[in-house]
Coordinates of C-alpha atoms and ligand atoms in Angstrom, one line a residue:
M1471 CA -32.7 -55.0 -43.9
N1472 CA -31.2 -52.2 -41.7
E1473 CA -33.8 -49.7 -40.7
R1474 CA -31.7 -47.5 -38.5
P1475 CA -31.5 -43.9 -39.7
V1476 CA -28.0 -43.3 -41.1
Y1477 CA -26.3 -40.0 -40.5
D1478 CA -23.1 -38.6 -41.9
V1479 CA -22.2 -37.1 -38.5
C1480 CA -23.6 -37.6 -35.0
V1481 CA -22.7 -34.8 -32.6
I1482 CA -23.0 -36.0 -28.9
G1483 CA -23.8 -33.1 -26.5
A1484 CA -25.7 -29.9 -27.3
G1485 CA -23.7 -27.5 -25.2
I1486 CA -22.1 -24.5 -26.8
V1487 CA -19.5 -26.7 -28.5
G1488 CA -21.9 -29.3 -29.9
C1489 CA -24.4 -26.6 -31.1
A1490 CA -21.5 -24.6 -32.7
V1491 CA -20.3 -27.8 -34.5
A1492 CA -23.8 -28.7 -35.7
R1493 CA -24.4 -25.2 -37.0
E1494 CA -21.1 -25.1 -38.8
L1495 CA -21.8 -28.5 -40.4
S1496 CA -25.2 -27.3 -41.5
R1497 CA -23.5 -25.1 -44.1
Y1498 CA -22.7 -28.3 -46.1
R1499 CA -24.7 -31.1 -47.7
V1500 CA -24.3 -33.5 -44.8
R1501 CA -26.9 -35.2 -42.7
V1502 CA -26.3 -34.3 -39.0
L1503 CA -27.8 -35.6 -35.8
L1504 CA -27.3 -33.6 -32.6
V1505 CA -28.1 -35.7 -29.5
E1506 CA -28.5 -34.3 -26.0
R1507 CA -29.3 -36.1 -22.7
G1508 CA -30.9 -33.0 -21.2
E1509 CA -34.4 -31.6 -21.9
D1510 CA -32.9 -28.6 -23.6
V1511 CA -29.8 -27.4 -25.3
G1512 CA -27.1 -25.6 -23.3
L1513 CA -27.8 -27.2 -19.9
G1514 CA -24.3 -28.2 -19.0
A1515 CA -21.4 -25.8 -18.3
T1516 CA -22.9 -23.6 -21.1
K1517 CA -25.8 -22.4 -18.9
A1518 CA -23.6 -21.4 -15.8
N1519 CA -20.5 -19.5 -16.6
S1520 CA -19.2 -15.9 -16.6
G1521 CA -20.3 -15.3 -20.1
I1522 CA -17.0 -13.5 -20.9
V1523 CA -15.5 -13.5 -24.4
H1524 CA -12.0 -13.6 -23.2
G1525 CA -8.7 -12.2 -24.4
A1526 CA -6.0 -14.7 -25.0
Y1527 CA -3.6 -13.2 -22.5
S1528 CA -4.3 -15.7 -19.7
S1529 CA -3.9 -18.9 -21.7
A1530 CA -0.5 -20.4 -21.9
H1531 CA 1.3 -19.6 -25.2
G1532 CA 1.4 -22.6 -27.5
T1533 CA -1.7 -24.2 -26.2
L1534 CA -4.9 -24.9 -28.1
K1535 CA -6.7 -22.8 -25.6
A1536 CA -4.6 -19.8 -26.5
S1537 CA -5.0 -20.1 -30.3
L1538 CA -8.7 -21.1 -30.3
C1539 CA -9.6 -18.4 -27.7
R1540 CA -8.1 -15.7 -29.9
A1541 CA -9.7 -17.1 -33.1
G1542 CA -13.1 -17.6 -31.4
A1543 CA -13.2 -14.1 -29.9
L1544 CA -12.6 -12.6 -33.3
M1545 CA -15.6 -14.4 -34.7
Y1546 CA -18.1 -13.0 -32.1
P1547 CA -19.1 -9.8 -33.8
R1548 CA -20.0 -11.5 -37.1
L1549 CA -21.7 -14.4 -35.3
N1550 CA -23.8 -12.1 -33.2
G1551 CA -24.7 -10.1 -36.2
E1552 CA -26.1 -13.3 -37.8
L1553 CA -27.7 -14.9 -34.8
A1554 CA -28.6 -12.1 -32.4
F1555 CA -27.9 -14.0 -29.2
G1556 CA -26.5 -11.0 -27.3
Y1557 CA -22.9 -9.9 -27.3
R1558 CA -21.3 -6.6 -26.4
R1559 CA -17.6 -5.6 -26.5
T1560 CA -16.8 -4.1 -23.1
G1561 CA -13.1 -4.4 -22.5
A1562 CA -11.5 -5.8 -19.4
L1563 CA -9.1 -4.7 -16.6
V1564 CA -6.9 -7.0 -14.7
L1565 CA -6.2 -5.1 -11.4
A1566 CA -2.9 -5.1 -9.6
F1567 CA -2.7 -4.2 -5.9
S1568 CA 1.0 -4.8 -5.1
P1569 CA 4.4 -4.6 -6.9
E1570 CA 4.3 -8.4 -7.3
E1571 CA 0.9 -8.2 -9.0
K1572 CA 2.2 -5.4 -11.2
R1573 CA 4.9 -7.9 -12.4
T1574 CA 2.2 -10.5 -13.0
I1575 CA 0.1 -8.2 -15.2
A1576 CA 3.3 -7.3 -17.2
D1577 CA 3.9 -11.0 -17.7
L1578 CA 0.2 -11.4 -18.8
A1579 CA 0.7 -8.6 -21.3
A1580 CA 3.7 -10.3 -22.8
N1581 CA 1.9 -13.6 -23.0
G1582 CA -1.1 -11.9 -24.5
L1583 CA 1.0 -10.3 -27.2
A1584 CA 2.5 -13.6 -28.0
N1585 CA -1.0 -15.1 -28.3
G1586 CA -2.1 -12.3 -30.7
D1587 CA -3.8 -9.8 -28.3
D1588 CA -2.3 -6.8 -30.0
D1589 CA -4.3 -4.1 -28.3
L1590 CA -3.3 -4.6 -24.6
Q1591 CA -2.3 -1.6 -22.5
L1592 CA -0.7 -1.3 -19.1
L1593 CA -2.4 1.5 -17.1
G1594 CA -1.4 3.5 -14.0
A1595 CA -3.6 3.9 -11.0
E1596 CA -5.0 7.2 -12.0
Q1597 CA -6.0 6.0 -15.5
V1598 CA -7.7 3.0 -14.0
R1599 CA -9.7 5.1 -11.5
R1600 CA -10.8 7.4 -14.3
L1601 CA -12.1 4.5 -16.4
E1602 CA -13.8 2.7 -13.4
P1603 CA -14.6 5.3 -10.7
R1604 CA -16.2 2.7 -8.3
I1605 CA -13.3 0.3 -8.1
N1606 CA -11.1 0.0 -5.1
P1607 CA -8.9 3.2 -4.9
E1608 CA -6.0 1.1 -3.6
V1609 CA -5.5 -0.2 -7.1
Q1610 CA -1.9 0.4 -8.2
A1611 CA -2.1 -0.5 -11.9
A1612 CA -4.1 -2.6 -14.4
L1613 CA -3.8 -4.4 -17.7
L1614 CA -6.5 -3.2 -20.1
C1615 CA -7.7 -5.7 -22.8
P1616 CA -10.1 -3.7 -25.0
S1617 CA -11.3 -6.7 -27.1
V1618 CA -12.9 -8.6 -24.2
G1619 CA -16.7 -8.7 -24.3
V1620 CA -19.8 -10.2 -22.6
A1621 CA -22.2 -12.6 -24.2
S1622 CA -25.4 -14.5 -23.1
P1623 CA -24.1 -18.1 -23.2
Y1624 CA -27.3 -20.1 -23.1
E1625 CA -29.0 -17.7 -25.6
M1626 CA -26.0 -18.3 -27.9
A1627 CA -26.4 -22.1 -27.7
I1628 CA -30.1 -21.8 -28.3
A1629 CA -29.5 -19.5 -31.3
L1630 CA -26.8 -21.8 -32.8
A1631 CA -29.2 -24.8 -32.4
E1632 CA -32.2 -23.0 -33.8
N1633 CA -30.2 -21.9 -36.8
A1634 CA -28.7 -25.4 -37.3
I1635 CA -32.2 -26.9 -37.2
A1636 CA -33.4 -24.3 -39.7
N1637 CA -30.6 -25.5 -41.9
G1638 CA -31.5 -29.2 -41.7
V1639 CA -29.8 -30.5 -38.5
E1640 CA -31.9 -33.0 -36.6
L1641 CA -32.0 -32.5 -32.8
R1642 CA -32.9 -35.2 -30.3
L1643 CA -33.4 -34.0 -26.7
A1644 CA -33.7 -36.2 -23.6
S1645 CA -31.5 -38.7 -25.5
E1646 CA -28.5 -39.8 -23.6
V1647 CA -26.0 -41.8 -25.6
T1648 CA -25.7 -45.0 -23.6
S1649 CA -23.9 -47.1 -26.1
L1650 CA -21.6 -46.4 -29.0
S1651 CA -19.9 -49.2 -30.9
L1652 CA -18.0 -49.8 -34.1
D1653 CA -20.2 -51.5 -36.7
D1654 CA -19.0 -51.2 -40.3
Q1655 CA -21.9 -51.4 -42.7
R1656 CA -22.3 -51.5 -46.4
D1657 CA -24.1 -48.1 -46.3
G1658 CA -20.8 -46.6 -45.2
S1659 CA -21.7 -46.1 -41.5
R1660 CA -19.0 -47.0 -39.0
F1661 CA -20.7 -46.3 -35.7
R1662 CA -23.8 -47.7 -34.1
L1663 CA -25.3 -45.7 -31.2
V1664 CA -28.2 -45.9 -28.8
A1665 CA -29.5 -42.6 -27.7
G1666 CA -32.6 -42.3 -25.5
G1667 CA -33.3 -45.9 -26.2
R1668 CA -33.4 -45.3 -30.0
E1669 CA -30.8 -46.7 -32.4
A1670 CA -28.9 -44.7 -35.1
A1671 CA -25.9 -45.2 -37.3
A1672 CA -23.3 -42.6 -38.3
R1673 CA -20.2 -42.4 -40.5
F1674 CA -18.6 -39.9 -38.1
V1675 CA -19.0 -39.1 -34.4
V1676 CA -18.1 -35.8 -32.7
N1677 CA -17.8 -36.1 -28.9
A1678 CA -18.8 -32.8 -27.3
A1679 CA -20.1 -34.4 -24.1
G1680 CA -18.7 -31.9 -21.6
V1681 CA -18.0 -33.4 -18.2
Y1682 CA -18.8 -36.8 -19.6
A1683 CA -16.5 -36.5 -22.7
D1684 CA -14.0 -39.0 -21.2
R1685 CA -16.9 -41.5 -20.6
V1686 CA -18.2 -41.1 -24.2
A1687 CA -14.6 -41.5 -25.6
S1688 CA -14.2 -44.7 -23.6
F1689 CA -17.1 -46.3 -25.5
V1690 CA -14.8 -46.7 -28.5
G1691 CA -11.4 -47.2 -26.8
E1692 CA -8.9 -45.6 -24.5
P1693 CA -10.0 -42.0 -24.0
G1694 CA -6.5 -40.6 -23.6
F1695 CA -7.7 -37.9 -21.2
R1696 CA -9.6 -37.7 -17.9
I1697 CA -12.1 -35.0 -16.9
V1698 CA -11.6 -33.4 -13.5
P1699 CA -14.9 -31.6 -12.7
R1700 CA -14.1 -28.1 -11.3
Q1701 CA -17.0 -26.1 -9.9
G1702 CA -17.5 -22.3 -9.8
Q1703 CA -20.2 -20.5 -7.9
Y1704 CA -21.7 -17.0 -8.5
V1705 CA -23.9 -14.3 -7.0
L1706 CA -26.2 -12.5 -9.5
F1707 CA -27.7 -9.2 -8.8
E1708 CA -30.8 -7.3 -10.0
R1709 CA -30.9 -6.0 -13.5
G1710 CA -29.4 -2.5 -13.7
T1711 CA -26.8 -3.1 -11.1
G1712 CA -24.3 -4.0 -13.8
A1713 CA -23.8 -0.3 -14.4
A1714 CA -21.4 -0.3 -11.4
V1715 CA -18.7 -1.3 -13.8
S1716 CA -18.2 -0.6 -17.5
R1717 CA -15.7 -3.3 -18.1
V1718 CA -15.1 -6.9 -16.9
I1719 CA -12.9 -6.5 -13.7
F1720 CA -10.5 -9.3 -13.0
Q1721 CA -7.9 -9.7 -10.3
V1722 CA -4.6 -11.5 -11.2
P1723 CA -5.1 -15.1 -12.1
S1724 CA -3.9 -18.1 -10.1
A1725 CA -2.7 -21.5 -11.3
R1726 CA -6.3 -22.7 -11.0
G1727 CA -8.0 -20.1 -13.1
K1728 CA -8.8 -16.5 -13.8
G1729 CA -10.0 -15.7 -10.3
I1730 CA -13.0 -13.9 -9.1
L1731 CA -14.3 -11.3 -11.4
V1732 CA -16.9 -8.5 -11.2
T1733 CA -18.9 -7.9 -14.4
S1734 CA -22.1 -6.8 -15.9
T1735 CA -24.0 -9.6 -17.7
Y1736 CA -25.1 -8.9 -21.2
H1737 CA -28.5 -8.0 -19.8
G1738 CA -27.1 -5.5 -17.2
N1739 CA -27.0 -7.6 -14.0
L1740 CA -24.0 -7.3 -11.8
M1741 CA -22.4 -10.7 -11.4
I1742 CA -19.5 -11.8 -9.1
G1743 CA -17.6 -15.1 -9.1
P1744 CA -16.5 -17.8 -9.7
N1745 CA -14.3 -19.9 -7.4
A1746 CA -12.6 -23.0 -8.7
N1747 CA -13.0 -26.1 -6.6
D1748 CA -12.6 -29.7 -7.8
V1749 CA -15.7 -31.7 -7.1
E1750 CA -16.6 -35.4 -7.1
D1751 CA -20.0 -35.0 -8.8
P1752 CA -19.7 -33.7 -12.3
E1753 CA -23.2 -32.3 -11.9
D1754 CA -22.7 -30.6 -8.6
E1755 CA -24.5 -27.3 -9.1
G1756 CA -25.2 -26.6 -5.4
T1757 CA -24.0 -23.3 -3.8
S1758 CA -22.6 -23.1 -0.3
L1759 CA -22.4 -20.3 2.2
D1760 CA -18.7 -20.5 2.8
V1761 CA -17.8 -20.4 -0.9
L1762 CA -20.3 -17.5 -1.5
G1763 CA -18.9 -15.6 1.5
H1764 CA -15.4 -16.0 0.0
I1765 CA -16.6 -14.8 -3.4
V1766 CA -18.3 -11.7 -1.8
A1767 CA -15.2 -10.8 0.2
T1768 CA -12.9 -11.3 -2.8
A1769 CA -15.1 -9.3 -5.1
R1770 CA -15.2 -6.4 -2.7
R1771 CA -11.4 -6.1 -3.1
S1772 CA -12.2 -5.0 -6.7
L1773 CA -15.6 -3.3 -6.2
P1774 CA -16.0 -2.4 -2.5
D1775 CA -19.5 -0.9 -2.5
F1776 CA -21.9 -3.3 -4.1
D1777 CA -25.1 -3.9 -2.1
L1778 CA -25.7 -7.5 -1.4
R1779 CA -29.4 -6.8 -0.7
Q1780 CA -29.8 -6.4 -4.4
A1781 CA -28.6 -10.0 -5.0
L1782 CA -31.2 -12.0 -6.9
T1783 CA -29.9 -15.5 -6.9
T1784 CA -26.8 -17.7 -6.7
F1785 CA -25.8 -20.5 -9.1
A1786 CA -22.9 -22.8 -10.0
G1787 CA -21.4 -24.4 -13.0
V1788 CA -18.9 -27.2 -13.5
R1789 CA -15.9 -26.9 -15.8
A1790 CA -14.9 -30.0 -17.7
T1791 CA -11.2 -29.6 -17.0
S1792 CA -8.9 -32.1 -18.7
D1793 CA -6.0 -33.7 -17.0
T1794 CA -4.0 -32.8 -20.1
K1795 CA -4.3 -29.2 -19.0
D1796 CA -5.5 -28.2 -22.5
F1797 CA -8.6 -28.6 -24.7
V1798 CA -8.7 -32.0 -26.3
V1799 CA -9.8 -31.3 -29.9
G1800 CA -8.6 -34.0 -32.3
A1801 CA -9.0 -37.4 -33.8
G1802 CA -9.9 -40.0 -31.2
A1803 CA -9.1 -43.6 -30.7
V1804 CA -10.7 -44.8 -33.9
P1805 CA -11.0 -43.4 -37.4
G1806 CA -14.0 -41.1 -37.8
F1807 CA -14.3 -40.3 -34.0
I1808 CA -13.4 -36.7 -33.2
N1809 CA -13.1 -35.4 -29.6
A1810 CA -14.0 -31.9 -28.6
G1811 CA -13.6 -32.5 -24.9
G1812 CA -11.9 -31.0 -21.9
I1813 CA -13.4 -27.7 -22.9
D1814 CA -13.2 -25.6 -19.7
S1815 CA -12.6 -21.9 -19.8
P1816 CA -12.3 -20.2 -22.3
G1817 CA -14.5 -22.7 -24.0
L1818 CA -17.4 -20.3 -24.6
T1819 CA -15.0 -17.9 -26.3
S1820 CA -13.4 -20.6 -28.3
A1821 CA -16.5 -22.5 -29.4
P1822 CA -16.9 -20.9 -32.8
A1823 CA -13.2 -21.7 -33.6
I1824 CA -13.5 -25.2 -32.1
A1825 CA -16.4 -25.8 -34.5
E1826 CA -14.3 -24.8 -37.5
R1827 CA -11.4 -27.0 -36.3
V1828 CA -13.8 -30.0 -35.9
R1829 CA -15.1 -29.4 -39.4
D1830 CA -11.6 -29.5 -40.8
L1831 CA -10.8 -32.7 -38.8
L1832 CA -13.9 -34.3 -40.2
A1833 CA -12.8 -33.4 -43.7
D1834 CA -9.3 -34.8 -43.0
A1835 CA -11.0 -38.0 -41.8
G1836 CA -12.9 -38.3 -45.1
L1837 CA -16.1 -36.4 -44.7
R1838 CA -17.0 -34.7 -48.0
L1839 CA -18.0 -31.1 -47.4
E1840 CA -20.0 -29.7 -50.3
P1841 CA -21.5 -26.3 -49.5
R1842 CA -25.3 -25.9 -49.4
P1843 CA -26.1 -22.7 -51.4
E1844 CA -29.4 -22.5 -49.6
F1845 CA -27.7 -22.2 -46.1
E1846 CA -29.4 -19.3 -44.2
P1847 CA -27.0 -17.8 -41.6
A1848 CA -29.5 -15.4 -40.0
R1849 CA -31.7 -16.0 -37.0
R1850 CA -34.2 -13.5 -35.5
P1851 CA -33.8 -12.5 -31.8
I1852 CA -36.6 -13.6 -29.4
I1853 CA -36.2 -10.8 -26.8
V1854 CA -37.3 -7.4 -28.0
P1855 CA -36.2 -4.2 -26.2
K1856 CA -38.8 -2.9 -23.7
S1857 CA -39.4 0.6 -22.4
L1858 CA -42.8 0.3 -20.7
S1859 CA -43.2 2.0 -17.3
D1860 CA -44.8 0.2 -14.3
K1861 CA -48.0 2.1 -15.0
E1862 CA -48.1 1.1 -18.6
V1863 CA -47.6 -2.6 -17.7
V1864 CA -50.7 -2.9 -15.5
P1865 CA -53.4 -2.9 -18.1
L1866 CA -51.4 -5.2 -20.3
L1867 CA -51.2 -8.0 -17.6
E1868 CA -54.7 -9.2 -18.6
A1869 CA -54.8 -8.0 -22.2
P1870 CA -55.9 -10.6 -24.7
G1871 CA -53.6 -12.1 -27.3
P1872 CA -49.9 -11.9 -27.9
G1873 CA -49.5 -8.5 -26.3
R1874 CA -50.5 -9.8 -22.9
I1875 CA -47.6 -9.3 -20.4
V1876 CA -46.8 -12.6 -18.8
C1877 CA -43.7 -11.6 -16.8
R1878 CA -44.2 -8.3 -15.0
C1879 CA -40.6 -7.7 -14.0
E1880 CA -39.0 -8.3 -17.4
R1881 CA -42.1 -7.2 -19.4
V1882 CA -42.2 -10.5 -21.3
T1883 CA -45.2 -10.9 -23.6
E1884 CA -47.2 -14.0 -24.5
G1885 CA -46.1 -13.3 -28.1
E1886 CA -42.5 -13.7 -27.2
I1887 CA -43.1 -16.9 -25.3
L1888 CA -45.1 -18.4 -28.3
D1889 CA -42.3 -17.3 -30.6
A1890 CA -39.7 -19.0 -28.4
M1891 CA -41.8 -22.2 -28.5
S1892 CA -42.0 -22.3 -32.3
R1893 CA -38.4 -22.4 -33.4
G1894 CA -37.7 -26.1 -33.9
I1895 CA -36.5 -26.9 -30.4
P1896 CA -39.2 -28.4 -28.2
V1897 CA -39.7 -26.1 -25.2
R1898 CA -41.3 -28.0 -22.4
T1899 CA -40.1 -26.5 -19.1
I1900 CA -40.4 -23.1 -17.3
D1901 CA -36.6 -22.9 -17.2
S1902 CA -36.5 -23.3 -21.0
V1903 CA -39.0 -20.4 -21.4
K1904 CA -36.9 -18.4 -18.9
K1905 CA -33.7 -18.8 -20.8
R1906 CA -35.2 -17.8 -24.1
T1907 CA -37.4 -14.8 -23.0
R1908 CA -36.1 -13.8 -19.5
A1909 CA -39.6 -14.5 -18.0
G1910 CA -38.8 -15.2 -14.3
M1911 CA -35.4 -13.5 -14.3
G1912 CA -36.6 -10.3 -12.6
K1913 CA -36.8 -9.1 -9.1
C1914 CA -39.6 -11.5 -8.0
Q1915 CA -37.7 -14.4 -9.5
G1916 CA -40.8 -15.8 -11.2
R1917 CA -43.2 -15.8 -8.3
F1918 CA -45.7 -13.8 -10.4
C1919 CA -45.2 -15.4 -13.8
R1920 CA -44.4 -19.0 -13.0
P1921 CA -48.1 -20.2 -13.0
R1922 CA -48.8 -18.1 -16.1
V1923 CA -45.8 -19.6 -18.0
A1924 CA -46.9 -23.1 -16.8
A1925 CA -50.4 -22.5 -18.2
I1926 CA -49.0 -21.5 -21.6
L1927 CA -46.9 -24.6 -21.6
A1928 CA -49.9 -26.7 -20.7
R1929 CA -52.1 -25.1 -23.4
E1930 CA -49.5 -25.2 -26.2
S1931 CA -47.5 -28.3 -25.5
G1932 CA -49.7 -30.4 -23.2
V1933 CA -47.1 -30.2 -20.3
D1934 CA -48.6 -30.9 -16.9
D1935 CA -48.5 -27.4 -15.4
A1936 CA -48.4 -28.5 -11.7
E1937 CA -45.5 -30.8 -12.5
A1938 CA -43.7 -28.0 -14.4
I1939 CA -44.0 -25.7 -11.4
R1940 CA -42.9 -28.4 -9.0
A1941 CA -39.8 -29.2 -11.1
Y1942 CA -38.9 -25.5 -11.4
E1943 CA -39.3 -24.8 -7.6
Q1944 CA -37.1 -27.8 -6.8
H1945 CA -34.5 -26.4 -9.2
L1946 CA -34.7 -23.0 -7.3
A1947 CA -34.7 -24.2 -3.8
S1948 CA -31.1 -24.8 -2.9
K1949 CA -30.0 -21.5 -4.5
S1950 CA -32.5 -19.3 -2.6
R1951 CA -31.6 -20.9 0.8
A1952 CA -27.9 -20.0 0.4
L1953 CA -28.7 -16.5 -0.8
T1954 CA -31.1 -15.8 2.1
R1955 CA -28.5 -16.8 4.7
L1956 CA -25.8 -14.8 2.9
V1957 CA -27.8 -11.6 3.0
R1958 CA -28.9 -12.3 6.6
M1959 CA -25.3 -12.4 7.7
G1960 CA -25.4 -8.6 7.1
A1961 CA -22.6 -8.8 4.5
W1962 CA -24.0 -6.0 2.3
S1963 CA -22.8 -2.6 3.2
G1964 CA -19.9 -0.8 1.5
A1965 CA -18.6 0.0 4.9
E1966 CA -17.6 -3.6 5.2
A1967 CA -15.5 -3.5 2.1
G1968 CA -12.8 -6.1 2.1
T1969 CA -13.8 -7.7 5.3
A1970 CA -14.1 -11.5 5.2
I1971 CA -17.5 -13.0 5.8
K1972 CA -17.5 -15.8 8.3
P1973 CA -20.1 -18.5 7.8
Ligands
FAD3010 C1 -17.8 -21.5 -13.6 C2 -17.5 -21.4 -15.1 C3 -17.1 -20.2 -15.7 C4 -16.8 -20.1 -17.0 N1 -16.5 -18.9 -17.6 C5 -16.3 -18.8 -18.9 C6 -16.1 -17.6 -19.5 O1 -16.4 -16.5 -18.9 N2 -15.8 -17.5 -20.8 C7 -15.5 -18.7 -21.5 O2 -15.1 -18.6 -22.7 N3 -15.7 -19.9 -21.0 C8 -16.1 -20.0 -19.7 N4 -16.3 -21.2 -19.1 C9 -16.2 -22.4 -19.9 C10 -17.4 -22.7 -20.8 O3 -18.6 -22.5 -20.0 C11 -17.3 -24.1 -21.3 O4 -16.1 -24.3 -21.8 C12 -18.4 -24.4 -22.3 O5 -19.7 -24.1 -21.8 C13 -18.3 -25.9 -22.6 O6 -19.2 -26.2 -23.5 P1 -19.4 -27.8 -23.9 O7 -20.4 -27.7 -25.0 O8 -18.1 -28.4 -24.2 O9 -20.0 -28.4 -22.6 P2 -21.4 -28.4 -21.9 O10 -22.1 -27.1 -22.0 O11 -21.3 -29.0 -20.6 O12 -22.3 -29.4 -22.9 C14 -22.0 -30.8 -22.9 C15 -23.4 -31.4 -23.2 O13 -23.2 -32.8 -23.4 C16 -24.3 -33.5 -22.9 N5 -24.0 -34.9 -22.7 C17 -23.1 -35.4 -21.8 N6 -23.0 -36.7 -22.0 C18 -23.9 -37.1 -22.9 C19 -24.4 -38.3 -23.5 N7 -23.9 -39.5 -23.1 N8 -25.4 -38.3 -24.4 C20 -25.9 -37.1 -24.8 N9 -25.5 -35.9 -24.3 C21 -24.6 -35.9 -23.4 C22 -24.6 -32.7 -21.6 O14 -25.9 -32.9 -21.1 C23 -24.3 -31.3 -22.0 O15 -25.5 -30.6 -22.4 C24 -16.7 -21.3 -17.8 C25 -17.1 -22.5 -17.2 C26 -17.5 -22.6 -15.9 C27 -18.1 -23.8 -15.4

């Protein structure tokens, strides 16, 4: 007798793509397993990116990137209305500082129009300065893309996964798929997999394994693509600093990517980056002084006067760039195996549209999609708006019950943390609490709330609190070293605008 659980679909990888696919499939009467090697959802490229909902103007016409970016971006307002993960339409400017760059933005506008961006405008210097008074006055022109927005990427993955689980999807964390083989059974399953040491069987498999998508595809044959990991580093500033710009500010793109941008995050932190360097290690999330120095100097070309002393932290993400130079979304080597790999930028923007495409590919491959009338599209937000003054916070720091403030900087209450821990995804690390509630994201970077969060994890989930703190501090260490050195170099004043920082 075969006692392995049999799923209609197994989705490998719970980044933004895997979570979006799982949530899309949860609309139908299908049994879905979402497996993830990490301790949480959204821990790959999804946790460390610019968070921009891009226009399609910078993706080559005729590519999957161009069509899925445009389709995905259009889905954001509705999706955020349902799932409340945090999205705001801001618009974007691509700045031109020379006649040659002016020609480039005109080309981008033509490409954007061909890709469906029908609201692009070319602006003169004076118009640009009026829209963004703090940007470099040497700007000569800009391309305005009003439909661009900012989103909170890891909150979006969490929201999609929570909603998928609420609609019947099964999630297994800390479950790396180490083996996947063909195994036709009488129950209709075609794939046998081992994830986190446990076996399962599935009729269809979706490969959304990010930087390891080529490896996962190779389990069942020739992958047909190779992932080239491409790293990008960032500097993130205190909350409130994002008000320096109203839009996402790009410079003209290069062959390697969209270049270094200046933006406010969804939560109002100024953020600058990323570079684009190929790396050997697909999980290389370290930051380095020379790269950060280059990012600071390049960002000052757009916004000369940001204050580096307000920098909170640095971080890096790794793009799963495919050697095919496009997303790889299609049927794989064997029937029933669907790739959603090579999803570098604009993968966050495209994820909702990738999910619909994967759904259609599964249907083409024979998956019967019968809608579930009880599908519930809505999910409540975790973070609630705060307006407490510093004085009002003090008595609440030791208040009993859910109103107790655990994180002083971001005013996160115990109630919010308990809510975040009771939504179907096991929350077992300080970092997972931070991503859901913002506890630890403020000026003190968790020095105050870390032991308090660890104590709640210990009380509610039996997590060893000392171990949780140790793991979290290890995770922070490399970032704060690079940041301290960067700030010490004295690279903060507006007077140094445009000067290169030498490591
Ligand atoms: C620096 C940078 C900036 C970016 N900026 C933007 C932007 O502004 N806008 C935009 O639209 N896009 C942007 N992107 C792209 C976007 O972040 C990615 O396209 C998107 O996050 C990819 O999602 P994913 O789910 O494919 O991959 P990931 O988020 O990497 O998820 C893949 C998951 O698969 C899991 N996994 C791997 N192997 C296995 C296995 N064997 N078993 C189980 N699980 C496995 C991993 O642990 C991981 O969680 C950026 C990317 C980077 C790195």
